[in-house]
Tab-separated table of C-alpha atoms in Angstrom:
chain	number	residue	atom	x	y	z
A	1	UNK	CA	-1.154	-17.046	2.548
A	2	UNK	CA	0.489	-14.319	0.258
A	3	UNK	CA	1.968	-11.676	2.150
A	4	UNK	CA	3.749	-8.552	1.306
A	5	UNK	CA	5.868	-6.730	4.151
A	6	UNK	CA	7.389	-3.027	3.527
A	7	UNK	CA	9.395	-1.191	6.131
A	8	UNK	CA	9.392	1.341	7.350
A	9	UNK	CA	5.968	2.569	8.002
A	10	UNK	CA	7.107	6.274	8.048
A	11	UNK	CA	10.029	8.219	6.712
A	12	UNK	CA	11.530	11.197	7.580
A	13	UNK	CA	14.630	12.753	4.952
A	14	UNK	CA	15.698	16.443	4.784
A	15	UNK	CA	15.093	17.750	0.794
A	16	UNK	CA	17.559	16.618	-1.523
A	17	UNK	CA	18.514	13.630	0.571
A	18	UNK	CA	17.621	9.876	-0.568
A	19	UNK	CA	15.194	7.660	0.502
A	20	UNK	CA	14.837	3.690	0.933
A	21	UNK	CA	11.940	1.764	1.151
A	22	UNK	CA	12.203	-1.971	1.397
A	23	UNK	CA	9.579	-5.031	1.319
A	24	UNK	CA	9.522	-8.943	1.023
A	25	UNK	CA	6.996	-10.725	-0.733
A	26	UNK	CA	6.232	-14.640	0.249
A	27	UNK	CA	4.731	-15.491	-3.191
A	28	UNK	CA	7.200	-16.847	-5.468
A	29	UNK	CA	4.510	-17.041	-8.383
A	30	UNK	CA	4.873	-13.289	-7.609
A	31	UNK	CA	6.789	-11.503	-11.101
A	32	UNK	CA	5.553	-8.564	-11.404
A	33	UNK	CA	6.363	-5.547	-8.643
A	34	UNK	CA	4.531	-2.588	-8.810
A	35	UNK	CA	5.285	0.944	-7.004
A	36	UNK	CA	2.515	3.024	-6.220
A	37	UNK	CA	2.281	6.703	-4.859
A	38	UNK	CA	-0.487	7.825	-2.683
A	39	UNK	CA	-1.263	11.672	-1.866
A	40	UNK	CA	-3.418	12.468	0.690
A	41	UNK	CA	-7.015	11.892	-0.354
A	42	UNK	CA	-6.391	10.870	-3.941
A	43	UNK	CA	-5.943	7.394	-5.722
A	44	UNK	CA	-2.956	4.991	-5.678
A	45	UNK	CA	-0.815	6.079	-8.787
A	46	UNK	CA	1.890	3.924	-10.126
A	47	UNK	CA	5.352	5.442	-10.030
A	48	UNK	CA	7.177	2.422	-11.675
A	49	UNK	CA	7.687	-1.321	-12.419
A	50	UNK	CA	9.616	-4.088	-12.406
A	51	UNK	CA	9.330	-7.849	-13.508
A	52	UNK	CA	10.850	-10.809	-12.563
A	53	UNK	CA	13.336	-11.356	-15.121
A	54	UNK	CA	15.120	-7.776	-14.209
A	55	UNK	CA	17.257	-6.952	-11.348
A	56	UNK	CA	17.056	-3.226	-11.422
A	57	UNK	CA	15.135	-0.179	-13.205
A	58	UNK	CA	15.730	3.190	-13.211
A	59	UNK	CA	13.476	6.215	-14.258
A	60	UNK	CA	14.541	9.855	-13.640
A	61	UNK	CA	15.285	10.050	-9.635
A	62	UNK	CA	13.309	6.989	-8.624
A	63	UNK	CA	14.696	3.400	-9.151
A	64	UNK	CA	13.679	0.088	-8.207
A	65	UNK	CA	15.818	-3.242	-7.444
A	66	UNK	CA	14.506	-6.851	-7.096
A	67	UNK	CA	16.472	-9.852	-5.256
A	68	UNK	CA	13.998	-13.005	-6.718
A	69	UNK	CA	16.287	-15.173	-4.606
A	70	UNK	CA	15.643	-13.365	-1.727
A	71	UNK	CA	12.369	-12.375	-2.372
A	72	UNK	CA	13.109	-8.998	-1.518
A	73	UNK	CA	12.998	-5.382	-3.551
A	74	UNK	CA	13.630	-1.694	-2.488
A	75	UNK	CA	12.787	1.569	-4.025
A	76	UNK	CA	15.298	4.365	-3.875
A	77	UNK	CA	14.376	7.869	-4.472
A	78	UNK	CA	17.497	10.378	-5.032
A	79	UNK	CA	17.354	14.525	-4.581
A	80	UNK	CA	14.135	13.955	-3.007
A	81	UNK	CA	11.780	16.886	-3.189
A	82	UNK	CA	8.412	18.193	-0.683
A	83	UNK	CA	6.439	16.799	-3.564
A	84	UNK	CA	7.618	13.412	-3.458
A	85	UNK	CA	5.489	13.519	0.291
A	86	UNK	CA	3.096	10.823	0.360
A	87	UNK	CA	2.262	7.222	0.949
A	88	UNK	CA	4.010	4.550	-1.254
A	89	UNK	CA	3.034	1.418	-1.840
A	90	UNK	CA	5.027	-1.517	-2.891
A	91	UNK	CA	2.959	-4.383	-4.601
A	92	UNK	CA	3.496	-8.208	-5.799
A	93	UNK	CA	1.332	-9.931	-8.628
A	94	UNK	CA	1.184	-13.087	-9.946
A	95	UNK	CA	-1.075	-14.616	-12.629
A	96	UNK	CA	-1.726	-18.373	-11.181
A	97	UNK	CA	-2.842	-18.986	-7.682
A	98	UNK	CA	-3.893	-16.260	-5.790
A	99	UNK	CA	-4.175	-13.965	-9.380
A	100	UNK	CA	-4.284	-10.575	-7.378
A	101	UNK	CA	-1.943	-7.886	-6.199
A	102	UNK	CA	-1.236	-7.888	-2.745
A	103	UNK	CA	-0.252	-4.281	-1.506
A	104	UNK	CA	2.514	-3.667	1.022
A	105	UNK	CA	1.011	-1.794	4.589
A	106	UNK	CA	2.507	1.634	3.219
A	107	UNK	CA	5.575	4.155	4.269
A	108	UNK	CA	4.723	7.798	4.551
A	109	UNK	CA	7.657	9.885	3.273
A	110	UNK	CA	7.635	13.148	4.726
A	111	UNK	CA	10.404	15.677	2.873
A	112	UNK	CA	11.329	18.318	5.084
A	113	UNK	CA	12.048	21.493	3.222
B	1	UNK	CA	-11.922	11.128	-20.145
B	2	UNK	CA	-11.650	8.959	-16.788
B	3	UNK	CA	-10.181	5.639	-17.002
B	4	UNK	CA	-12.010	4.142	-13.869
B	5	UNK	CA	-14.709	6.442	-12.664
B	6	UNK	CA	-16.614	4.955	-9.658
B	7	UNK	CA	-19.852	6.881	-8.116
B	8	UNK	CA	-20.938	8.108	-5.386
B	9	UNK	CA	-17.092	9.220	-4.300
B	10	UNK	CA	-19.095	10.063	-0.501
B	11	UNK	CA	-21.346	8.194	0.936
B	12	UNK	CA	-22.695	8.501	4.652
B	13	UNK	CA	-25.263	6.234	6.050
B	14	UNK	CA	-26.889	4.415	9.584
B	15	UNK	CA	-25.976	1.080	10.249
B	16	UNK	CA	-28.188	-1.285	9.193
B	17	UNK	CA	-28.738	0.684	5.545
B	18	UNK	CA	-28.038	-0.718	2.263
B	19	UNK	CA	-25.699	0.765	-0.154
B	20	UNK	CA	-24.073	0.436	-3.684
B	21	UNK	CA	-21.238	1.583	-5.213
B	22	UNK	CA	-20.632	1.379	-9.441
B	23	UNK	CA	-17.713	1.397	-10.907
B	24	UNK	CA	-17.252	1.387	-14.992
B	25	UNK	CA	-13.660	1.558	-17.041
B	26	UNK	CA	-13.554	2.807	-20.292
B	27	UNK	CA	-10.238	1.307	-21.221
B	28	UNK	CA	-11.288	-2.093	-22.489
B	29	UNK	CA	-9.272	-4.111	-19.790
B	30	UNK	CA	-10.834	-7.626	-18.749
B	31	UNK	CA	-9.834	-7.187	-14.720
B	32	UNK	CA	-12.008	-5.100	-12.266
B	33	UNK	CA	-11.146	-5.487	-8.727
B	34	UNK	CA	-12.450	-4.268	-5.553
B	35	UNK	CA	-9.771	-3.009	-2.728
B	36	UNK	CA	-10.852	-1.571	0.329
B	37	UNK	CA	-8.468	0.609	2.495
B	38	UNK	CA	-9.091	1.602	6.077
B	39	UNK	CA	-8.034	4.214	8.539
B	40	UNK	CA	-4.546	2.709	8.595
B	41	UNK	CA	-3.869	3.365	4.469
B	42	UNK	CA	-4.003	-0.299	4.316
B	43	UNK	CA	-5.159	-1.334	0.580
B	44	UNK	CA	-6.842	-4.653	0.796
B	45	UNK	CA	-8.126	-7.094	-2.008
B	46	UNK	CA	-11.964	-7.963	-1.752
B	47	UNK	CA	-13.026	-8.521	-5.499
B	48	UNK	CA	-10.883	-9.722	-8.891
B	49	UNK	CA	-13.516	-10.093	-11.963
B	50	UNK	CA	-11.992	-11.461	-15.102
B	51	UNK	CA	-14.388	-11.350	-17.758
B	52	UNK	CA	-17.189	-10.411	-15.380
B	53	UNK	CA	-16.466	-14.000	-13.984
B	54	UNK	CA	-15.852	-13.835	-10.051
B	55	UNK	CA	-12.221	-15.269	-9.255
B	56	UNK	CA	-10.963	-14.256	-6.182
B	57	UNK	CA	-13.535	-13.142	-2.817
B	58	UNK	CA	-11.219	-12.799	0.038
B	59	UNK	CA	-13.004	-14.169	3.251
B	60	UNK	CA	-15.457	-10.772	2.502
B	61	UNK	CA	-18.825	-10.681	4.429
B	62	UNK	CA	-21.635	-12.280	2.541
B	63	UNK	CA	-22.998	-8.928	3.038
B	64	UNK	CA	-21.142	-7.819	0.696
B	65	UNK	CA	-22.154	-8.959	-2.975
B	66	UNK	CA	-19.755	-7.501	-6.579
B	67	UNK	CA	-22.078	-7.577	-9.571
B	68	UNK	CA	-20.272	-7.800	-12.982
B	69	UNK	CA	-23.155	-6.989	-15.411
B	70	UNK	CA	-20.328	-7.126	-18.356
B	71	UNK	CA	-16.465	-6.313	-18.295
B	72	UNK	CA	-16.574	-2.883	-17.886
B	73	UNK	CA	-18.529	-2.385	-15.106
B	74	UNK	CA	-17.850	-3.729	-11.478
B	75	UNK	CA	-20.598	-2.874	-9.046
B	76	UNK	CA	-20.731	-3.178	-5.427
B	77	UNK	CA	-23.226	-3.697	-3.128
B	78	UNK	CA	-23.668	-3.862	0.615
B	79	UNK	CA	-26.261	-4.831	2.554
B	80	UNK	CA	-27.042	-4.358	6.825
B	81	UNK	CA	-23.785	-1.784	7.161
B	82	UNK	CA	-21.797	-2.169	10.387
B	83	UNK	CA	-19.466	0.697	11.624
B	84	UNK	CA	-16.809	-1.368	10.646
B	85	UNK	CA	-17.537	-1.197	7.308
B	86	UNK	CA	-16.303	2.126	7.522
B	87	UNK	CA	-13.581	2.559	4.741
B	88	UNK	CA	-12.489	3.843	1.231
B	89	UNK	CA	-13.511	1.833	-1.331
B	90	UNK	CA	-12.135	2.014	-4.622
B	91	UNK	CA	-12.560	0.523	-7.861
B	92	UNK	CA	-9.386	-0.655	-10.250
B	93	UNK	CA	-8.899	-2.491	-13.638
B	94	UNK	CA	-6.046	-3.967	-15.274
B	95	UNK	CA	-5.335	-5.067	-19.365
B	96	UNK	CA	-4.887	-8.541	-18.356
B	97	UNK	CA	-4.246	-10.787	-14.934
B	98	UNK	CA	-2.876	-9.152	-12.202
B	99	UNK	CA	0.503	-8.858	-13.734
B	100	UNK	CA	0.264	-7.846	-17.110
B	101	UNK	CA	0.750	-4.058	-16.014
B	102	UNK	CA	-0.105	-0.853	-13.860
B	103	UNK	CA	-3.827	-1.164	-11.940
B	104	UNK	CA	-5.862	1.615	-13.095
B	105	UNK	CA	-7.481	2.878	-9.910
B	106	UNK	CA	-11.036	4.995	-9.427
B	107	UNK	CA	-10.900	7.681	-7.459
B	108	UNK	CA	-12.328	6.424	-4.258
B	109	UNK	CA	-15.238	6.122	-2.690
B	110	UNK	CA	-15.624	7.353	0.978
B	111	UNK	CA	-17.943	5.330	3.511
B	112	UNK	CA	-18.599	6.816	6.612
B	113	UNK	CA	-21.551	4.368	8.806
B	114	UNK	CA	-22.937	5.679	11.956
C-alpha cells in the first residue's frame, strides 16, 4: 500500500545551525507534499507546500525540494531557532486511488540554545 | 472563529463504554477526515468524507462508526472501548480532495480508556 518514510526520527542541531529532514513516498499518484509542524500538545500546522510540477520552494528560512523521479523530498531549515522545536511531519496526497494524505512517522527537532 | 473545532478535547472512560466525538468546520470545505495518532506521534488515516459520502475506512474496527450528517460536520463514534483505543483523535478538513491544499486540523481530542 501507500507508504511514506521520513528519517530521521529525532534531530539534534545547535541554534543557528541547519537542519535536514528527508522522506520517500511509494505513491506516484502522490503530487502534492505537505510539511507540517507539531508542538507539543497542539495540532499539526502546515509550514509549507510543494506540488508535483515544482522542484523546489522556498519561504523565509524553511525550504522544501522534491525529486518526482526519485520519489524523494527533504525539508531544510536554515539559522534554526529554540522555537523551531517540535515534531514535523512530511505528507503525500493524491486525488485518485487511495484519495488521502498519508503522514510520514515524524522527526523531533530539538534546537539547543 | 475556529476553522475545525472538535468537542470534547478530553475524554476518559472504562473499557467497554461508548463514546462520541463531533467535529464541525466552518470553512465550507467538502473533505472531513478522521486521523488518529498514538503514543508514538504517529498520525494515521481512519476516515475521508467527501460530501458527507464515506470514501476511504482504513481496516478501522467496526466499532468504530464516522457519521456525516452534512459536509460540515464529521462525527465519531465508538462503541465497547479497548485500552488500545487509547489515542488522540483529531478532526481535519480540506477545500477539495486530498491535494487541493493545507488540511485544516481540530485541535485534538484526548482518549484515555482504563
Amino acid at each position: 500500500g501507500e507508504n511514506v518514510e521520513q528519517h530521521p526520527s529525532t534531530l539534534s542541531v545547535q541554534e543557528g545551525d541547519s537542519a535536514v529532514i528527508k522522506c520517500t513516498y511509494s505513491d506516484s499518484a502522490s503530487n502534492y507534499f505537505p510539511w507540517y509542524k507539531q508542538e507539543l500538545g497542539k495540532r499539526p500546522q502546515l509550514i509549507i507546500d510543494i506540488r508535483s510540477n515544482v522542484g523546489e520552494k522556498k519561504d523565509q528560512r524553511i525550504a522544501v525540494t522534491l525529486n518526482k523521479t526519485a520519489k524523494h523530498f527533504s525539508l531544510h531549515i536554515t539559522e534554526t531557532q529554540p522555537e523551531d522545536s517540535a515534531v514535523y511531519f512530511c505528507a503525500a496526497s493524491a486525488n485518485t486511488g487511495g484519495f488521502k494524505t498519508i503522514f510520514g512517522a515524524g522527526t523531533r527537532l530539538f534546537v539547543k540554545a | 472563529d475556529t476553522a475545525v473545532s472538535q468537542t470534547p478535547k478530553y475524554l476518559v472512560t472504562q473499557m467497554g463504554n461508548d463514546k462520541s466525538i463531533k467535529c464541525e468546520q466552518n470553512l465550507g470545505h467538502d473533505t472531513m477526515y478522521w486521523y488518529k495518532q498514538d503514543s508514538k506521534k504517529f498520525l494515521k488515516i481512519m476516515f475521508s468524507y467527501n460530501n458527507k459520502e464515506l470514501i476511504i475506512n482504513e481496516t478501522v474496527p467496526n466499532r468504530f462508526s464516522p457519521k456525516s450528517p452534512d459536509k460540515a460536520h464529521l462525527n465519531l463514534h465508538i462503541n465497547s472501548l479497548e485500552l488500545g483505543d487509547s489515542a488522540v483523535y483529531f478532526c481535519a478538513s480540506t477545500r477539495g480532495g486530498p491535494n487541493t491544499g493545507e488540511l485544516f486540523f481540530g485541535e485534538g481530542s484526548r482518549l484515555t480508556v482504563l
